[in-house]
């Protein structure tokens, strides 16, 4: 885990790198967006390939508690310390990567971890996504958007949306001028409270 800057504001970004390769197109795009954050905003980067995290096991109906490994404890602490969590995942089979899914699955475990108060503490914070894909048609990533939006809605978090880029070969996203332009302002836009599709839109005046 790396920390780019010392905290100077009340916002703290956690970038969760969830690609099968390092320095990939999605990470390049995420770092381009992160460069636009104010200098005083804390930016922490965690590569899920470098942190040992066991596969999630559903123990909701088991007796006793599960031991928390060092890698899991590190991720839990980093997640709770962030006001903004950014899932940095390429589009794999039209949704998040296996690494990102494993991380989100552990949220289910943390919901039931004694003393964590995970859902209550994450409520009101913001979830974002960054992805690069071979398609130019962004609607093929609707599955990823749904996964992240609904996860945020369940946690009563805000959802800032997904920053899309195009690329397949290493570094190809640098040729996507539209994505790089959107990266300049992506984290500066308002992130509404996430809601499930079946929930009514509340007109707040």
Short mmCIF file of N, CA, C and O in Angstrom, two decimals, residues 70-191:
data_model
loop_
_atom_site.label_atom_id
_atom_site.label_comp_id
_atom_site.label_asym_id
_atom_site.label_seq_id
_atom_site.Cartn_x
_atom_site.Cartn_y
_atom_site.Cartn_z
N UNK A 70 -3.82 -10.93 8.31
CA UNK A 70 -3.14 -9.64 8.23
C UNK A 70 -3.58 -8.84 7.01
O UNK A 70 -3.82 -7.64 7.08
N UNK A 71 -3.68 -9.51 5.85
CA UNK A 71 -4.09 -8.81 4.65
C UNK A 71 -5.50 -8.27 4.75
O UNK A 71 -5.78 -7.13 4.35
N UNK A 72 -6.39 -9.06 5.31
CA UNK A 72 -7.77 -8.62 5.48
C UNK A 72 -7.86 -7.45 6.46
O UNK A 72 -8.60 -6.49 6.23
N UNK A 73 -7.10 -7.52 7.53
CA UNK A 73 -7.10 -6.44 8.52
C UNK A 73 -6.59 -5.14 7.89
O UNK A 73 -7.13 -4.06 8.15
N UNK A 74 -5.57 -5.25 7.05
CA UNK A 74 -5.03 -4.07 6.37
C UNK A 74 -6.07 -3.43 5.46
O UNK A 74 -6.25 -2.21 5.44
N UNK A 75 -6.79 -4.26 4.71
CA UNK A 75 -7.82 -3.75 3.81
C UNK A 75 -8.99 -3.14 4.57
O UNK A 75 -9.53 -2.10 4.19
N UNK A 76 -9.40 -3.79 5.64
CA UNK A 76 -10.50 -3.27 6.45
C UNK A 76 -10.14 -1.91 7.03
O UNK A 76 -10.94 -0.96 6.96
N UNK A 77 -8.94 -1.80 7.58
CA UNK A 77 -8.50 -0.53 8.17
C UNK A 77 -8.44 0.56 7.12
O UNK A 77 -8.90 1.70 7.34
N UNK A 78 -7.90 0.24 5.95
CA UNK A 78 -7.79 1.23 4.88
C UNK A 78 -9.16 1.65 4.36
O UNK A 78 -9.40 2.83 4.06
N UNK A 79 -10.07 0.69 4.27
CA UNK A 79 -11.42 1.00 3.77
C UNK A 79 -12.16 1.92 4.74
O UNK A 79 -12.79 2.90 4.33
N UNK A 80 -12.08 1.62 6.02
CA UNK A 80 -12.77 2.44 7.01
C UNK A 80 -12.14 3.82 7.15
O UNK A 80 -12.81 4.77 7.59
N UNK A 81 -10.89 3.97 6.77
CA UNK A 81 -10.22 5.26 6.87
C UNK A 81 -10.54 6.18 5.70
O UNK A 81 -10.24 7.38 5.74
N UNK A 82 -11.15 5.65 4.65
CA UNK A 82 -11.38 6.42 3.43
C UNK A 82 -12.77 7.03 3.40
O UNK A 82 -13.76 6.40 3.79
N UNK A 83 -12.85 8.25 2.92
CA UNK A 83 -14.15 8.85 2.64
C UNK A 83 -14.63 8.46 1.24
O UNK A 83 -15.82 8.47 0.96
N UNK A 84 -13.67 8.11 0.37
CA UNK A 84 -13.97 7.77 -1.02
C UNK A 84 -13.21 6.50 -1.38
O UNK A 84 -11.98 6.45 -1.26
N UNK A 85 -13.94 5.47 -1.80
CA UNK A 85 -13.34 4.21 -2.22
C UNK A 85 -13.50 4.09 -3.73
O UNK A 85 -14.61 4.20 -4.26
N UNK A 86 -12.38 3.87 -4.42
CA UNK A 86 -12.39 3.79 -5.89
C UNK A 86 -12.00 2.38 -6.31
O UNK A 86 -10.88 1.92 -6.04
N UNK A 87 -12.92 1.67 -6.95
CA UNK A 87 -12.64 0.34 -7.48
C UNK A 87 -12.02 0.51 -8.86
O UNK A 87 -12.67 0.98 -9.79
N UNK A 88 -10.76 0.15 -8.98
CA UNK A 88 -10.01 0.31 -10.23
C UNK A 88 -9.90 -1.06 -10.86
O UNK A 88 -9.00 -1.84 -10.56
N UNK A 89 -10.84 -1.38 -11.73
CA UNK A 89 -10.93 -2.74 -12.28
C UNK A 89 -11.17 -2.71 -13.78
O UNK A 89 -12.09 -2.03 -14.26
N UNK A 90 -10.38 -3.46 -14.55
CA UNK A 90 -10.72 -3.63 -15.96
C UNK A 90 -12.07 -4.32 -16.08
O UNK A 90 -12.56 -4.93 -15.12
N UNK A 91 -12.66 -4.23 -17.24
CA UNK A 91 -13.92 -4.92 -17.49
C UNK A 91 -13.62 -6.37 -17.87
O UNK A 91 -13.12 -6.65 -18.96
N UNK A 92 -13.89 -7.29 -16.94
CA UNK A 92 -13.68 -8.71 -17.19
C UNK A 92 -15.04 -9.39 -17.25
O UNK A 92 -15.79 -9.39 -16.26
N UNK A 93 -15.36 -9.97 -18.40
CA UNK A 93 -16.66 -10.60 -18.61
C UNK A 93 -17.80 -9.68 -18.16
O UNK A 93 -18.75 -10.08 -17.50
N UNK A 94 -17.63 -8.41 -18.52
CA UNK A 94 -18.69 -7.40 -18.42
C UNK A 94 -19.04 -7.02 -16.99
O UNK A 94 -20.11 -6.46 -16.73
N UNK A 95 -18.11 -7.26 -16.08
CA UNK A 95 -18.30 -6.78 -14.72
C UNK A 95 -16.92 -6.57 -14.09
O UNK A 95 -15.92 -6.49 -14.80
N UNK A 96 -16.87 -6.48 -12.77
CA UNK A 96 -15.59 -6.27 -12.10
C UNK A 96 -14.74 -7.53 -12.16
O UNK A 96 -15.24 -8.63 -12.41
N UNK A 97 -13.45 -7.39 -11.92
CA UNK A 97 -12.53 -8.52 -11.92
C UNK A 97 -12.77 -9.43 -10.73
O UNK A 97 -13.46 -9.07 -9.76
N UNK A 98 -12.15 -10.61 -10.77
CA UNK A 98 -12.25 -11.54 -9.64
C UNK A 98 -11.65 -10.93 -8.38
O UNK A 98 -12.17 -11.13 -7.27
N UNK A 99 -10.56 -10.17 -8.54
CA UNK A 99 -9.93 -9.53 -7.38
C UNK A 99 -10.87 -8.53 -6.73
O UNK A 99 -11.00 -8.48 -5.50
N UNK A 100 -11.53 -7.71 -7.55
CA UNK A 100 -12.47 -6.72 -7.02
C UNK A 100 -13.67 -7.40 -6.37
O UNK A 100 -14.15 -6.98 -5.31
N UNK A 101 -14.15 -8.47 -6.99
CA UNK A 101 -15.30 -9.18 -6.44
C UNK A 101 -14.96 -9.80 -5.09
O UNK A 101 -15.78 -9.77 -4.15
N UNK A 102 -13.76 -10.36 -4.96
CA UNK A 102 -13.35 -10.94 -3.68
C UNK A 102 -13.31 -9.85 -2.61
O UNK A 102 -13.74 -10.07 -1.47
N UNK A 103 -12.78 -8.70 -2.96
CA UNK A 103 -12.73 -7.58 -2.00
C UNK A 103 -14.14 -7.18 -1.56
O UNK A 103 -14.42 -7.04 -0.36
N UNK A 104 -15.06 -7.04 -2.51
CA UNK A 104 -16.42 -6.66 -2.17
C UNK A 104 -17.13 -7.77 -1.40
O UNK A 104 -17.94 -7.49 -0.51
N UNK A 105 -16.82 -9.02 -1.71
CA UNK A 105 -17.40 -10.12 -0.94
C UNK A 105 -17.01 -10.03 0.54
O UNK A 105 -17.80 -10.36 1.43
N UNK A 106 -15.79 -9.57 0.80
CA UNK A 106 -15.37 -9.44 2.19
C UNK A 106 -16.12 -8.33 2.91
O UNK A 106 -16.15 -8.31 4.15
N UNK A 107 -16.74 -7.41 2.17
CA UNK A 107 -17.60 -6.44 2.83
C UNK A 107 -18.72 -7.18 3.56
O UNK A 107 -19.14 -6.75 4.64
N UNK A 108 -19.22 -8.27 2.97
CA UNK A 108 -20.27 -9.05 3.63
C UNK A 108 -19.78 -9.60 4.96
O UNK A 108 -20.51 -9.65 5.94
N UNK A 109 -18.55 -10.02 4.98
CA UNK A 109 -17.95 -10.53 6.22
C UNK A 109 -17.78 -9.41 7.24
O UNK A 109 -18.07 -9.58 8.43
N UNK A 110 -17.32 -8.25 6.78
CA UNK A 110 -17.08 -7.14 7.69
C UNK A 110 -18.38 -6.60 8.28
O UNK A 110 -18.38 -6.01 9.36
N UNK A 111 -19.50 -6.81 7.58
CA UNK A 111 -20.79 -6.40 8.12
C UNK A 111 -21.11 -7.11 9.44
O UNK A 111 -21.84 -6.59 10.27
N UNK A 112 -20.54 -8.30 9.58
CA UNK A 112 -20.83 -9.13 10.75
C UNK A 112 -19.63 -9.28 11.67
O UNK A 112 -19.66 -10.10 12.59
N UNK A 113 -18.61 -8.49 11.43
CA UNK A 113 -17.42 -8.55 12.27
C UNK A 113 -17.68 -7.79 13.56
O UNK A 113 -17.97 -6.59 13.53
N UNK A 114 -17.61 -8.44 14.71
CA UNK A 114 -17.92 -7.75 15.97
C UNK A 114 -17.06 -6.51 16.17
O UNK A 114 -15.84 -6.54 15.99
N UNK A 115 -17.72 -5.40 16.48
CA UNK A 115 -17.02 -4.16 16.76
C UNK A 115 -16.66 -3.31 15.56
O UNK A 115 -16.22 -2.17 15.71
N UNK A 116 -16.85 -3.84 14.35
CA UNK A 116 -16.46 -3.08 13.16
C UNK A 116 -17.48 -2.00 12.82
O UNK A 116 -17.11 -0.94 12.29
N UNK A 117 -18.76 -2.26 13.06
CA UNK A 117 -19.83 -1.31 12.69
C UNK A 117 -19.66 -0.87 11.24
O UNK A 117 -19.77 0.32 10.91
N UNK A 118 -19.37 -1.84 10.39
CA UNK A 118 -18.94 -1.51 9.03
C UNK A 118 -19.99 -0.74 8.24
O UNK A 118 -19.69 0.28 7.64
N UNK A 119 -21.21 -1.21 8.23
CA UNK A 119 -22.24 -0.54 7.43
C UNK A 119 -22.52 0.86 7.93
O UNK A 119 -22.64 1.81 7.15
N UNK A 120 -22.61 1.01 9.25
CA UNK A 120 -22.89 2.33 9.81
C UNK A 120 -21.77 3.31 9.52
O UNK A 120 -22.01 4.49 9.25
N UNK A 121 -20.54 2.82 9.55
CA UNK A 121 -19.40 3.71 9.35
C UNK A 121 -19.18 4.05 7.87
O UNK A 121 -18.63 5.10 7.54
N UNK A 122 -19.62 3.17 6.98
CA UNK A 122 -19.46 3.43 5.55
C UNK A 122 -20.60 4.26 4.98
O UNK A 122 -20.46 4.86 3.90
N UNK A 123 -21.71 4.34 5.66
CA UNK A 123 -22.86 5.10 5.18
C UNK A 123 -22.46 6.56 4.96
O UNK A 123 -21.81 7.17 5.80
N UNK A 124 -22.87 7.10 3.81
CA UNK A 124 -22.58 8.49 3.50
C UNK A 124 -21.26 8.71 2.78
O UNK A 124 -21.02 9.80 2.26
N UNK A 125 -20.41 7.70 2.77
CA UNK A 125 -19.17 7.81 2.02
C UNK A 125 -19.44 7.54 0.54
O UNK A 125 -20.57 7.24 0.16
N UNK A 126 -18.43 7.64 -0.29
CA UNK A 126 -18.66 7.56 -1.73
C UNK A 126 -17.89 6.42 -2.37
O UNK A 126 -16.71 6.23 -2.08
N UNK A 127 -18.57 5.68 -3.24
CA UNK A 127 -17.96 4.62 -4.02
C UNK A 127 -17.86 5.08 -5.48
O UNK A 127 -18.82 5.63 -6.02
N UNK A 128 -16.69 4.87 -6.07
CA UNK A 128 -16.44 5.23 -7.47
C UNK A 128 -15.91 4.01 -8.21
O UNK A 128 -15.44 3.05 -7.59
N UNK A 129 -15.95 4.07 -9.54
CA UNK A 129 -15.35 3.02 -10.35
C UNK A 129 -14.53 3.62 -11.48
O UNK A 129 -14.85 4.70 -11.99
N UNK A 130 -13.47 2.94 -11.84
CA UNK A 130 -12.67 3.29 -13.02
C UNK A 130 -12.44 2.01 -13.79
O UNK A 130 -12.03 0.99 -13.20
N UNK A 131 -12.69 2.02 -15.10
CA UNK A 131 -12.48 0.82 -15.90
C UNK A 131 -12.04 1.18 -17.31
O UNK A 131 -12.41 2.25 -17.83
N UNK A 132 -11.25 0.32 -17.89
CA UNK A 132 -10.87 0.41 -19.30
C UNK A 132 -11.24 -0.91 -19.95
O UNK A 132 -11.04 -1.98 -19.38
N UNK A 133 -11.78 -0.81 -21.16
CA UNK A 133 -12.27 -2.01 -21.85
C UNK A 133 -11.96 -1.91 -23.33
O UNK A 133 -11.66 -0.83 -23.86
N UNK A 134 -12.04 -3.05 -24.01
CA UNK A 134 -11.76 -3.09 -25.44
C UNK A 134 -12.91 -2.48 -26.25
O UNK A 134 -12.69 -1.94 -27.33
N UNK A 135 -14.11 -2.53 -25.71
CA UNK A 135 -15.27 -1.96 -26.41
C UNK A 135 -15.23 -0.43 -26.37
O UNK A 135 -14.73 0.17 -25.42
N UNK A 136 -15.81 0.18 -27.37
CA UNK A 136 -16.04 1.63 -27.32
C UNK A 136 -17.46 1.93 -26.88
O UNK A 136 -17.76 3.07 -26.51
N UNK A 137 -18.33 0.92 -26.91
CA UNK A 137 -19.72 1.11 -26.48
C UNK A 137 -19.79 0.93 -24.97
O UNK A 137 -19.70 -0.20 -24.47
N UNK A 138 -19.98 2.01 -24.25
CA UNK A 138 -19.92 1.96 -22.79
C UNK A 138 -21.05 1.16 -22.17
O UNK A 138 -20.93 0.67 -21.04
N UNK A 139 -22.14 0.99 -22.90
CA UNK A 139 -23.28 0.26 -22.32
C UNK A 139 -22.95 -1.21 -22.06
O UNK A 139 -23.66 -1.87 -21.28
N UNK A 140 -21.90 -1.74 -22.67
CA UNK A 140 -21.56 -3.14 -22.39
C UNK A 140 -21.05 -3.31 -20.95
O UNK A 140 -20.97 -4.43 -20.45
N UNK A 141 -20.73 -2.21 -20.30
CA UNK A 141 -20.27 -2.25 -18.91
C UNK A 141 -21.40 -2.00 -17.92
O UNK A 141 -21.14 -1.75 -16.74
N UNK A 142 -22.64 -2.10 -18.37
CA UNK A 142 -23.78 -1.87 -17.46
C UNK A 142 -23.75 -2.82 -16.27
O UNK A 142 -24.18 -2.47 -15.17
N UNK A 143 -23.24 -4.04 -16.48
CA UNK A 143 -23.17 -4.99 -15.37
C UNK A 143 -22.25 -4.50 -14.26
O UNK A 143 -22.57 -4.65 -13.08
N UNK A 144 -21.14 -3.91 -14.63
CA UNK A 144 -20.22 -3.35 -13.64
C UNK A 144 -20.86 -2.18 -12.91
O UNK A 144 -20.78 -2.08 -11.68
N UNK A 145 -21.52 -1.30 -13.67
CA UNK A 145 -22.16 -0.15 -13.06
C UNK A 145 -23.23 -0.60 -12.07
O UNK A 145 -23.35 -0.07 -10.96
N UNK A 146 -24.00 -1.61 -12.45
CA UNK A 146 -25.05 -2.13 -11.56
C UNK A 146 -24.44 -2.71 -10.29
O UNK A 146 -24.94 -2.47 -9.18
N UNK A 147 -23.37 -3.48 -10.43
CA UNK A 147 -22.70 -4.07 -9.27
C UNK A 147 -22.27 -2.99 -8.28
O UNK A 147 -22.52 -3.09 -7.07
N UNK A 148 -21.62 -1.96 -8.78
CA UNK A 148 -21.10 -0.93 -7.89
C UNK A 148 -22.22 -0.06 -7.33
O UNK A 148 -22.23 0.28 -6.14
N UNK A 149 -23.17 0.31 -8.18
CA UNK A 149 -24.27 1.15 -7.70
C UNK A 149 -25.07 0.44 -6.62
O UNK A 149 -25.38 1.02 -5.57
N UNK A 150 -25.43 -0.82 -6.85
CA UNK A 150 -26.26 -1.53 -5.88
C UNK A 150 -25.49 -1.84 -4.60
O UNK A 150 -26.08 -1.87 -3.51
N UNK A 151 -24.19 -2.07 -4.72
CA UNK A 151 -23.38 -2.25 -3.52
C UNK A 151 -23.39 -0.99 -2.68
O UNK A 151 -23.54 -1.03 -1.45
N UNK A 152 -23.24 0.15 -3.34
CA UNK A 152 -23.28 1.44 -2.64
C UNK A 152 -24.66 1.68 -2.04
O UNK A 152 -24.79 2.17 -0.92
N UNK A 153 -25.71 1.32 -2.78
CA UNK A 153 -27.07 1.53 -2.29
C UNK A 153 -27.32 0.71 -1.02
O UNK A 153 -27.94 1.20 -0.07
N UNK A 154 -26.87 -0.53 -1.01
CA UNK A 154 -27.07 -1.37 0.17
C UNK A 154 -26.36 -0.79 1.39
O UNK A 154 -26.86 -0.85 2.51
N UNK A 155 -25.19 -0.20 1.14
CA UNK A 155 -24.40 0.37 2.24
C UNK A 155 -24.84 1.79 2.59
O UNK A 155 -24.29 2.40 3.50
N UNK A 156 -25.80 2.32 1.85
CA UNK A 156 -26.26 3.71 2.01
C UNK A 156 -25.09 4.68 1.78
O UNK A 156 -24.94 5.69 2.45
N UNK A 157 -24.30 4.33 0.78
CA UNK A 157 -23.20 5.19 0.34
C UNK A 157 -23.64 6.03 -0.85
O UNK A 157 -24.70 5.80 -1.45
N UNK A 158 -22.83 6.97 -1.19
CA UNK A 158 -23.00 7.71 -2.43
C UNK A 158 -22.28 6.96 -3.55
O UNK A 158 -21.35 6.20 -3.31
N UNK A 159 -22.73 7.18 -4.79
CA UNK A 159 -22.10 6.54 -5.94
C UNK A 159 -21.75 7.60 -6.97
O UNK A 159 -22.61 8.29 -7.48
N UNK A 160 -20.43 7.70 -7.25
CA UNK A 160 -19.96 8.73 -8.18
C UNK A 160 -19.94 8.30 -9.63
O UNK A 160 -19.58 9.10 -10.50
N UNK A 161 -20.31 7.05 -9.89
CA UNK A 161 -20.32 6.57 -11.26
C UNK A 161 -19.00 5.92 -11.64
O UNK A 161 -18.13 5.70 -10.80
N UNK A 162 -18.88 5.60 -12.93
CA UNK A 162 -17.70 4.91 -13.44
C UNK A 162 -17.04 5.76 -14.53
O UNK A 162 -17.71 6.25 -15.43
N UNK A 163 -15.75 5.90 -14.41
CA UNK A 163 -14.94 6.58 -15.44
C UNK A 163 -14.53 5.52 -16.46
O UNK A 163 -13.83 4.57 -16.12
N UNK A 164 -14.96 5.69 -17.70
CA UNK A 164 -14.70 4.71 -18.75
C UNK A 164 -13.53 5.12 -19.62
O UNK A 164 -13.33 6.30 -19.92
N UNK A 165 -12.76 4.13 -20.04
CA UNK A 165 -11.71 4.34 -21.02
C UNK A 165 -11.67 3.18 -21.99
O UNK A 165 -12.22 2.10 -21.72
N UNK A 166 -11.02 3.40 -23.12
CA UNK A 166 -10.92 2.37 -24.15
C UNK A 166 -9.46 1.98 -24.33
O UNK A 166 -8.58 2.84 -24.41
N UNK A 167 -9.21 0.67 -24.39
CA UNK A 167 -7.86 0.19 -24.62
C UNK A 167 -7.76 -1.29 -24.36
O UNK A 167 -8.52 -1.85 -23.57
N UNK A 168 -6.80 -1.92 -25.00
CA UNK A 168 -6.55 -3.34 -24.81
C UNK A 168 -5.06 -3.60 -24.67
O UNK A 168 -4.62 -4.18 -23.69
N UNK A 169 -4.29 -3.15 -25.64
CA UNK A 169 -2.84 -3.32 -25.56
C UNK A 169 -2.27 -2.45 -24.45
O UNK A 169 -2.85 -1.42 -24.09
N UNK A 170 -1.14 -2.82 -23.86
CA UNK A 170 -0.55 -2.04 -22.77
C UNK A 170 -0.37 -0.57 -23.14
O UNK A 170 0.18 -0.24 -24.19
N UNK A 171 -0.90 0.30 -22.29
CA UNK A 171 -0.75 1.74 -22.48
C UNK A 171 -1.68 2.37 -23.49
O UNK A 171 -1.65 3.58 -23.70
N UNK A 172 -2.56 1.58 -24.10
CA UNK A 172 -3.39 2.09 -25.19
C UNK A 172 -4.38 3.14 -24.73
O UNK A 172 -4.80 4.00 -25.53
N UNK A 173 -4.74 3.15 -23.46
CA UNK A 173 -5.70 4.14 -22.99
C UNK A 173 -5.17 5.56 -23.13
O UNK A 173 -5.94 6.53 -23.17
N UNK A 174 -3.86 5.71 -23.21
CA UNK A 174 -3.28 7.04 -23.39
C UNK A 174 -3.69 7.68 -24.71
O UNK A 174 -3.56 8.89 -24.89
N UNK A 175 -4.19 6.86 -25.64
CA UNK A 175 -4.67 7.37 -26.92
C UNK A 175 -6.14 7.75 -26.88
O UNK A 175 -6.67 8.27 -27.86
N UNK A 176 -6.79 7.49 -25.76
CA UNK A 176 -8.21 7.81 -25.61
C UNK A 176 -8.34 9.22 -25.05
O UNK A 176 -8.42 9.43 -23.84
N UNK A 177 -8.37 10.19 -25.94
CA UNK A 177 -8.41 11.59 -25.53
C UNK A 177 -9.67 11.91 -24.74
O UNK A 177 -9.64 12.71 -23.80
N UNK A 178 -10.78 11.28 -25.10
CA UNK A 178 -12.04 11.55 -24.40
C UNK A 178 -11.96 11.10 -22.95
O UNK A 178 -12.39 11.80 -22.03
N UNK A 179 -11.40 9.91 -22.72
CA UNK A 179 -11.29 9.40 -21.35
C UNK A 179 -10.36 10.27 -20.52
O UNK A 179 -10.65 10.58 -19.35
N UNK A 180 -9.26 10.68 -21.09
CA UNK A 180 -8.30 11.51 -20.35
C UNK A 180 -8.89 12.88 -20.04
O UNK A 180 -8.60 13.47 -18.99
N UNK A 181 -9.73 13.38 -20.93
CA UNK A 181 -10.38 14.66 -20.67
C UNK A 181 -11.40 14.52 -19.55
O UNK A 181 -11.48 15.37 -18.66
N UNK A 182 -12.18 13.44 -19.55
CA UNK A 182 -13.15 13.22 -18.48
C UNK A 182 -12.48 12.97 -17.14
O UNK A 182 -13.02 13.30 -16.08
N UNK A 183 -11.27 12.41 -17.19
CA UNK A 183 -10.54 12.14 -15.95
C UNK A 183 -10.20 13.43 -15.20
O UNK A 183 -10.05 13.41 -13.97
N UNK A 184 -10.10 14.52 -15.92
CA UNK A 184 -9.72 15.79 -15.30
C UNK A 184 -10.75 16.28 -14.29
O UNK A 184 -10.41 16.98 -13.33
N UNK A 185 -11.99 15.93 -14.51
CA UNK A 185 -13.06 16.45 -13.64
C UNK A 185 -13.87 15.34 -12.97
O UNK A 185 -14.84 15.63 -12.27
N UNK A 186 -13.49 14.08 -13.17
CA UNK A 186 -14.32 12.97 -12.71
C UNK A 186 -14.59 13.03 -11.22
O UNK A 186 -15.73 12.89 -10.77
N UNK A 187 -13.57 13.25 -10.42
CA UNK A 187 -13.74 13.24 -8.96
C UNK A 187 -14.24 14.58 -8.42
O UNK A 187 -14.40 14.72 -7.21
N UNK A 188 -14.49 15.52 -9.29
CA UNK A 188 -14.97 16.83 -8.84
C UNK A 188 -16.49 16.96 -8.93
O UNK A 188 -17.06 17.96 -8.48
N UNK A 189 -17.13 15.97 -9.52
CA UNK A 189 -18.58 16.08 -9.67
C UNK A 189 -19.29 15.57 -8.43
O UNK A 189 -18.74 14.83 -7.61
N UNK A 190 -20.55 15.98 -8.30
CA UNK A 190 -21.36 15.56 -7.15
C UNK A 190 -21.69 14.07 -7.27
O UNK A 190 -21.99 13.58 -8.37
N UNK A 191 -21.65 13.40 -6.16
CA UNK A 191 -22.00 11.98 -6.11
C UNK A 191 -23.29 11.84 -5.31
O UNK A 191 -23.28 12.02 -4.09
#
